[in-house]
PDB file of C-alpha atoms and ligand atoms in Angstrom:
ATOM      1  CA  UNK A 857     -13.328  14.557  -5.005  1.00  0.00           C
ATOM      2  CA  UNK A 858     -10.119  16.491  -5.451  1.00  0.00           C
ATOM      3  CA  UNK A 859      -9.682  17.551  -9.093  1.00  0.00           C
ATOM      4  CA  UNK A 860      -5.926  16.851  -9.085  1.00  0.00           C
ATOM      5  CA  UNK A 861      -6.573  13.361  -7.780  1.00  0.00           C
ATOM      6  CA  UNK A 862      -9.155  12.596 -10.485  1.00  0.00           C
ATOM      7  CA  UNK A 863      -6.832  13.922 -13.196  1.00  0.00           C
ATOM      8  CA  UNK A 864      -3.926  11.841 -11.889  1.00  0.00           C
ATOM      9  CA  UNK A 865      -6.038   8.670 -11.723  1.00  0.00           C
ATOM     10  CA  UNK A 866      -7.389   9.169 -15.242  1.00  0.00           C
ATOM     11  CA  UNK A 867      -3.910   9.764 -16.645  1.00  0.00           C
ATOM     12  CA  UNK A 868      -2.549   6.675 -14.899  1.00  0.00           C
ATOM     13  CA  UNK A 869      -5.319   4.508 -16.312  1.00  0.00           C
ATOM     14  CA  UNK A 870      -3.878   4.883 -19.815  1.00  0.00           C
ATOM     15  CA  UNK A 871      -0.215   4.551 -18.811  1.00  0.00           C
ATOM     16  CA  UNK A 872       2.117   2.637 -21.114  1.00  0.00           C
ATOM     17  CA  UNK A 873       5.237   3.533 -19.153  1.00  0.00           C
ATOM     18  CA  UNK A 874       6.532  -0.028 -18.835  1.00  0.00           C
ATOM     19  CA  UNK A 875       5.868  -3.371 -20.564  1.00  0.00           C
ATOM     20  CA  UNK A 876       3.370  -4.448 -17.890  1.00  0.00           C
ATOM     21  CA  UNK A 877       0.688  -2.492 -19.719  1.00  0.00           C
ATOM     22  CA  UNK A 878       0.716  -5.169 -22.427  1.00  0.00           C
ATOM     23  CA  UNK A 879      -0.520  -7.949 -20.135  1.00  0.00           C
ATOM     24  CA  UNK A 880      -2.771  -6.116 -17.677  1.00  0.00           C
ATOM     25  CA  UNK A 881      -6.559  -6.333 -17.563  1.00  0.00           C
ATOM     26  CA  UNK A 882      -6.896  -3.270 -15.343  1.00  0.00           C
ATOM     27  CA  UNK A 883      -4.678  -0.520 -14.045  1.00  0.00           C
ATOM     28  CA  UNK A 884      -5.096  -0.786 -10.283  1.00  0.00           C
ATOM     29  CA  UNK A 885      -4.674   2.802  -9.178  1.00  0.00           C
ATOM     30  CA  UNK A 886      -6.057   2.386  -5.663  1.00  0.00           C
ATOM     31  CA  UNK A 887      -9.132   2.387  -3.493  1.00  0.00           C
ATOM     32  CA  UNK A 888     -10.420   4.538  -0.681  1.00  0.00           C
ATOM     33  CA  UNK A 889     -10.778   8.136   0.299  1.00  0.00           C
ATOM     34  CA  UNK A 890      -8.194  10.409  -1.359  1.00  0.00           C
ATOM     35  CA  UNK A 891      -8.860  13.044   1.321  1.00  0.00           C
ATOM     36  CA  UNK A 892      -7.688  10.638   4.029  1.00  0.00           C
ATOM     37  CA  UNK A 893      -4.581  11.297   6.116  1.00  0.00           C
ATOM     38  CA  UNK A 894      -3.546   7.632   6.072  1.00  0.00           C
ATOM     39  CA  UNK A 895      -2.046   5.979   3.011  1.00  0.00           C
ATOM     40  CA  UNK A 896      -1.394   2.229   2.763  1.00  0.00           C
ATOM     41  CA  UNK A 897       0.986   1.044   0.060  1.00  0.00           C
ATOM     42  CA  UNK A 898       1.288  -2.558  -1.083  1.00  0.00           C
ATOM     43  CA  UNK A 899       3.455  -4.155  -3.716  1.00  0.00           C
ATOM     44  CA  UNK A 900       1.583  -4.851  -6.954  1.00  0.00           C
ATOM     45  CA  UNK A 901      -1.749  -6.219  -8.136  1.00  0.00           C
ATOM     46  CA  UNK A 902      -2.160 -10.007  -8.146  1.00  0.00           C
ATOM     47  CA  UNK A 903      -4.498 -12.011 -10.336  1.00  0.00           C
ATOM     48  CA  UNK A 904      -7.742 -11.068  -8.566  1.00  0.00           C
ATOM     49  CA  UNK A 905      -6.719  -7.425  -8.263  1.00  0.00           C
ATOM     50  CA  UNK A 906      -5.898  -7.281 -11.971  1.00  0.00           C
ATOM     51  CA  UNK A 907      -9.283  -8.794 -12.829  1.00  0.00           C
ATOM     52  CA  UNK A 908     -11.280  -6.563 -10.466  1.00  0.00           C
ATOM     53  CA  UNK A 909      -9.241  -3.342 -10.701  1.00  0.00           C
ATOM     54  CA  UNK A 910      -8.943  -3.001  -6.915  1.00  0.00           C
ATOM     55  CA  UNK A 911      -5.976  -3.610  -4.596  1.00  0.00           C
ATOM     56  CA  UNK A 912      -6.014  -6.265  -1.872  1.00  0.00           C
ATOM     57  CA  UNK A 913      -9.015  -8.382  -2.816  1.00  0.00           C
ATOM     58  CA  UNK A 914      -9.399 -12.131  -2.199  1.00  0.00           C
ATOM     59  CA  UNK A 915      -8.265 -13.814   1.014  1.00  0.00           C
ATOM     60  CA  UNK A 916      -5.314 -11.493   1.608  1.00  0.00           C
ATOM     61  CA  UNK A 917      -7.581  -8.494   1.182  1.00  0.00           C
ATOM     62  CA  UNK A 918     -10.089  -9.935   3.640  1.00  0.00           C
ATOM     63  CA  UNK A 919      -7.335 -10.329   6.231  1.00  0.00           C
ATOM     64  CA  UNK A 920      -6.178  -6.762   5.670  1.00  0.00           C
ATOM     65  CA  UNK A 921      -9.784  -5.572   6.099  1.00  0.00           C
ATOM     66  CA  UNK A 922     -10.048  -7.533   9.339  1.00  0.00           C
ATOM     67  CA  UNK A 923      -7.035  -5.719  10.782  1.00  0.00           C
ATOM     68  CA  UNK A 924      -8.225  -2.363   9.470  1.00  0.00           C
ATOM     69  CA  UNK A 925     -11.723  -2.832  10.880  1.00  0.00           C
ATOM     70  CA  UNK A 926     -10.195  -3.999  14.162  1.00  0.00           C
ATOM     71  CA  UNK A 927      -8.810  -0.500  14.724  1.00  0.00           C
ATOM     72  CA  UNK A 928     -11.780   1.397  13.329  1.00  0.00           C
ATOM     73  CA  UNK A 929     -10.530   1.889   9.766  1.00  0.00           C
ATOM     74  CA  UNK A 930     -12.417   1.145   6.574  1.00  0.00           C
ATOM     75  CA  UNK A 931     -10.751   0.861   3.161  1.00  0.00           C
ATOM     76  CA  UNK A 932     -13.466   2.931   1.487  1.00  0.00           C
ATOM     77  CA  UNK A 933     -13.894   5.657   4.091  1.00  0.00           C
ATOM     78  CA  UNK A 934     -10.909   6.814   6.083  1.00  0.00           C
ATOM     79  CA  UNK A 935      -7.784   5.557   4.324  1.00  0.00           C
ATOM     80  CA  UNK A 936      -6.448   5.217   0.811  1.00  0.00           C
ATOM     81  CA  UNK A 937      -4.755   2.019  -0.441  1.00  0.00           C
ATOM     82  CA  UNK A 938      -2.409   1.948  -3.429  1.00  0.00           C
ATOM     83  CA  UNK A 939       0.469  -0.190  -4.684  1.00  0.00           C
ATOM     84  CA  UNK A 940       4.032   0.465  -5.814  1.00  0.00           C
ATOM     85  CA  UNK A 941       3.133  -0.984  -9.244  1.00  0.00           C
ATOM     86  CA  UNK A 942      -0.258  -0.291 -10.782  1.00  0.00           C
ATOM     87  CA  UNK A 943      -0.187  -3.225 -13.226  1.00  0.00           C
ATOM     88  CA  UNK A 944       0.209  -6.914 -12.462  1.00  0.00           C
ATOM     89  CA  UNK A 945       3.597  -8.549 -13.002  1.00  0.00           C
ATOM     90  CA  UNK A 946       2.991 -11.863 -14.832  1.00  0.00           C
ATOM     91  CA  UNK A 947       2.653 -14.852 -12.471  1.00  0.00           C
ATOM     92  CA  UNK A 948       2.909 -12.452  -9.511  1.00  0.00           C
ATOM     93  CA  UNK A 949       6.702 -12.273  -9.725  1.00  0.00           C
ATOM     94  CA  UNK A 950       8.493  -9.518  -7.800  1.00  0.00           C
ATOM     95  CA  UNK A 951       8.531  -6.119  -9.509  1.00  0.00           C
ATOM     96  CA  UNK A 952      11.637  -5.500 -11.624  1.00  0.00           C
ATOM     97  CA  UNK A 953      13.701  -2.423 -10.679  1.00  0.00           C
ATOM     98  CA  UNK A 954      12.941  -0.785 -14.034  1.00  0.00           C
ATOM     99  CA  UNK A 955       9.191  -1.321 -13.542  1.00  0.00           C
ATOM    100  CA  UNK A 956       9.352   0.210 -10.076  1.00  0.00           C
ATOM    101  CA  UNK A 957      11.301   3.171 -11.447  1.00  0.00           C
ATOM    102  CA  UNK A 958       8.789   3.694 -14.255  1.00  0.00           C
ATOM    103  CA  UNK A 959       5.770   3.477 -11.948  1.00  0.00           C
ATOM    104  CA  UNK A 960       6.941   5.387  -8.865  1.00  0.00           C
ATOM    105  CA  UNK A 961       6.159   8.857 -10.262  1.00  0.00           C
ATOM    106  CA  UNK A 962       2.429   7.986 -10.051  1.00  0.00           C
ATOM    107  CA  UNK A 963       2.802   7.260  -6.360  1.00  0.00           C
ATOM    108  CA  UNK A 964       4.930  10.353  -5.759  1.00  0.00           C
ATOM    109  CA  UNK A 965       2.228  12.513  -7.324  1.00  0.00           C
ATOM    110  CA  UNK A 966      -0.436  10.813  -5.224  1.00  0.00           C
ATOM    111  CA  UNK A 967       1.572  11.535  -2.068  1.00  0.00           C
ATOM    112  CA  UNK A 968       1.989  15.179  -3.150  1.00  0.00           C
ATOM    113  CA  UNK A 969      -1.775  15.522  -3.617  1.00  0.00           C
ATOM    114  CA  UNK A 970      -2.827  13.625  -0.487  1.00  0.00           C
ATOM    115  CA  UNK A 971      -0.039  14.764   1.842  1.00  0.00           C
ATOM    116  CA  UNK A 972      -0.704  11.811   4.185  1.00  0.00           C
ATOM    117  CA  UNK A 973       0.374  12.069   7.823  1.00  0.00           C
ATOM    118  CA  UNK A 974       1.161   8.341   8.008  1.00  0.00           C
ATOM    119  CA  UNK A 975       2.183   5.904   5.284  1.00  0.00           C
ATOM    120  CA  UNK A 976       1.904   2.197   6.100  1.00  0.00           C
ATOM    121  CA  UNK A 977       3.992  -0.035   3.856  1.00  0.00           C
ATOM    122  CA  UNK A 978       2.258  -3.376   3.516  1.00  0.00           C
ATOM    123  CA  UNK A 979       4.947  -6.007   3.003  1.00  0.00           C
ATOM    124  CA  UNK A 980       8.689  -6.170   2.542  1.00  0.00           C
ATOM    125  CA  UNK A 981       8.843  -4.963  -1.038  1.00  0.00           C
ATOM    126  CA  UNK A 982       6.842  -1.824  -0.376  1.00  0.00           C
ATOM    127  CA  UNK A 983       8.860  -1.041   2.763  1.00  0.00           C
ATOM    128  CA  UNK A 984      12.145  -1.547   0.912  1.00  0.00           C
ATOM    129  CA  UNK A 985      11.082   0.898  -1.786  1.00  0.00           C
ATOM    130  CA  UNK A 986       9.485   3.494   0.501  1.00  0.00           C
ATOM    131  CA  UNK A 987      11.427   3.264   3.774  1.00  0.00           C
ATOM    132  CA  UNK A 988      14.847   1.762   3.051  1.00  0.00           C
ATOM    133  CA  UNK A 989      16.360  -0.879   0.738  1.00  0.00           C
ATOM    134  CA  UNK A 990      17.728  -2.523   3.913  1.00  0.00           C
ATOM    135  CA  UNK A 991      14.317  -2.753   5.603  1.00  0.00           C
ATOM    136  CA  UNK A 992      13.833  -6.120   7.362  1.00  0.00           C
ATOM    137  CA  UNK A 993      10.144  -6.707   7.991  1.00  0.00           C
ATOM    138  CA  UNK A 994      10.760  -9.348  10.682  1.00  0.00           C
ATOM    139  CA  UNK A 995      12.884  -6.906  12.706  1.00  0.00           C
ATOM    140  CA  UNK A 996      11.485  -3.479  11.889  1.00  0.00           C
ATOM    141  CA  UNK A 997       7.740  -4.066  11.532  1.00  0.00           C
ATOM    142  CA  UNK A 998       5.687  -1.650  13.602  1.00  0.00           C
ATOM    143  CA  UNK A 999       8.514   0.904  13.914  1.00  0.00           C
ATOM    144  CA  UNK A1000       7.710   4.483  12.877  1.00  0.00           C
ATOM    145  CA  UNK A1001      10.279   6.429  10.857  1.00  0.00           C
ATOM    146  CA  UNK A1002       9.869  10.156  10.277  1.00  0.00           C
ATOM    147  CA  UNK A1003      10.593  11.607   6.840  1.00  0.00           C
ATOM    148  CA  UNK A1004       9.795  15.171   5.794  1.00  0.00           C
ATOM    149  CA  UNK A1005       6.963  15.428   8.295  1.00  0.00           C
ATOM    150  CA  UNK A1006       5.390  12.081   7.355  1.00  0.00           C
ATOM    151  CA  UNK A1007       5.573   8.956   9.510  1.00  0.00           C
ATOM    152  CA  UNK A1008       6.422   5.723   7.689  1.00  0.00           C
ATOM    153  CA  UNK A1009       5.762   2.259   9.109  1.00  0.00           C
ATOM    154  CA  UNK A1010       6.167  -1.204   7.601  1.00  0.00           C
ATOM    155  CA  UNK A1011       4.179  -4.304   8.429  1.00  0.00           C
ATOM    156  CA  UNK A1012       3.666  -7.823   7.122  1.00  0.00           C
ATOM    157  CA  UNK A1013       1.906  -8.487   3.830  1.00  0.00           C
ATOM    158  CA  UNK A1014      -1.378 -10.319   4.469  1.00  0.00           C
ATOM    159  CA  UNK A1015      -0.472 -12.896   1.805  1.00  0.00           C
ATOM    160  CA  UNK A1016       2.688 -13.680   3.812  1.00  0.00           C
ATOM    161  CA  UNK A1017       0.540 -14.015   6.948  1.00  0.00           C
ATOM    162  CA  UNK A1018      -1.683 -16.535   5.170  1.00  0.00           C
ATOM    163  CA  UNK A1019       1.449 -18.544   4.373  1.00  0.00           C
ATOM    164  CA  UNK A1020       2.867 -18.179   7.917  1.00  0.00           C
ATOM    165  CA  UNK A1021       0.026 -17.529  10.391  1.00  0.00           C
ATOM    166  CA  UNK A1022       2.488 -17.428  13.328  1.00  0.00           C
ATOM    167  CA  UNK A1023       3.072 -13.758  12.485  1.00  0.00           C
ATOM    168  CA  UNK A1024      -0.585 -12.749  12.642  1.00  0.00           C
ATOM    169  CA  UNK A1025      -0.335 -11.598  16.271  1.00  0.00           C
ATOM    170  CA  UNK A1026       2.723  -9.450  15.495  1.00  0.00           C
ATOM    171  CA  UNK A1027       0.889  -7.947  12.545  1.00  0.00           C
ATOM    172  CA  UNK A1028      -2.144  -7.012  14.614  1.00  0.00           C
ATOM    173  CA  UNK A1029       0.151  -5.424  17.201  1.00  0.00           C
ATOM    174  CA  UNK A1030       1.458  -3.197  14.399  1.00  0.00           C
ATOM    175  CA  UNK A1031      -2.112  -2.096  13.743  1.00  0.00           C
ATOM    176  CA  UNK A1032      -2.624  -1.392  17.436  1.00  0.00           C
ATOM    177  CA  UNK A1033       0.524   0.768  17.376  1.00  0.00           C
ATOM    178  CA  UNK A1034      -0.941   2.535  14.380  1.00  0.00           C
ATOM    179  CA  UNK A1035      -4.149   3.135  16.290  1.00  0.00           C
ATOM    180  CA  UNK A1036      -2.155   4.684  19.167  1.00  0.00           C
ATOM    181  CA  UNK A1037      -0.295   6.912  16.708  1.00  0.00           C
ATOM    182  CA  UNK A1038      -3.552   8.013  15.082  1.00  0.00           C
ATOM    183  CA  UNK A1039      -4.834   9.089  18.507  1.00  0.00           C
ATOM    184  CA  UNK A1040      -1.534  10.705  19.517  1.00  0.00           C
ATOM    185  CA  UNK A1041      -1.370  12.802  16.363  1.00  0.00           C
ATOM    186  CA  UNK A1042      -5.087  13.568  16.291  1.00  0.00           C
ATOM    187  CA  UNK A1043      -5.372  12.155  12.788  1.00  0.00           C
ATOM    188  CA  UNK A1044      -8.759  12.602  11.186  1.00  0.00           C
ATOM    189  CA  UNK A1045     -10.490   9.265  10.574  1.00  0.00           C
TER     190      UNK A1045
HETATM  191  S1  SF4 B2579       3.068  -0.652 -14.049  1.00  0.00           S
HETATM  192 FE1  SF4 B2579       3.022   1.564 -13.784  1.00  0.00          FE
HETATM  193  S2  SF4 B2579       4.523   2.365 -15.278  1.00  0.00           S
HETATM  194 FE2  SF4 B2579       4.014   0.253 -15.870  1.00  0.00          FE
HETATM  195  S3  SF4 B2579       2.350   0.518 -17.382  1.00  0.00           S
HETATM  196 FE3  SF4 B2579       1.418   0.157 -15.348  1.00  0.00          FE
HETATM  197  S4  SF4 B2579       1.016   2.221 -14.562  1.00  0.00           S
HETATM  198 FE4  SF4 B2579       2.488   2.443 -16.232  1.00  0.00          FE
END
């Protein structure tokens, strides 16, 4: 494993950069292969994630895995999954702007180390932080935006799909578009 990645992860695991460190059980740095060319970014750990120290576990995580596996991706092998916030906001409330600001440097460093070819923003909050504050997931899901040589795409959060299953087909189409892009760019998976 990349030395810079290990050092970054270890440093993050003792972070006290915002008040969320006081209530967390685990810092949820991420899961997957840090040498991958695909980076998925969610919002923040929920209750199960905080308890287990891994992003996207529970029912929402299972749905994400279903979509990933459907296009030949595996969370442990050929992608990396992280969140905007590494520590759980109490009662799963939205991240506060000051928490996002305090935590983003960890993600920026991860991106510098990984240099992913594609970043997939999982859910509105991630897309609004990474792609644009005006991002509308219902209108712009599945659209690729180019920034500094990296493609950015936003899709629905699996927890939102569990609440509104009518969007599941749209979400899987986003993954199929991702699969096409992976082939087009010759991305290593
Ligand atoms: S949420 Fe981010 S900035 Fe806040 S304590 Fe956790 S790792 Fe540090």
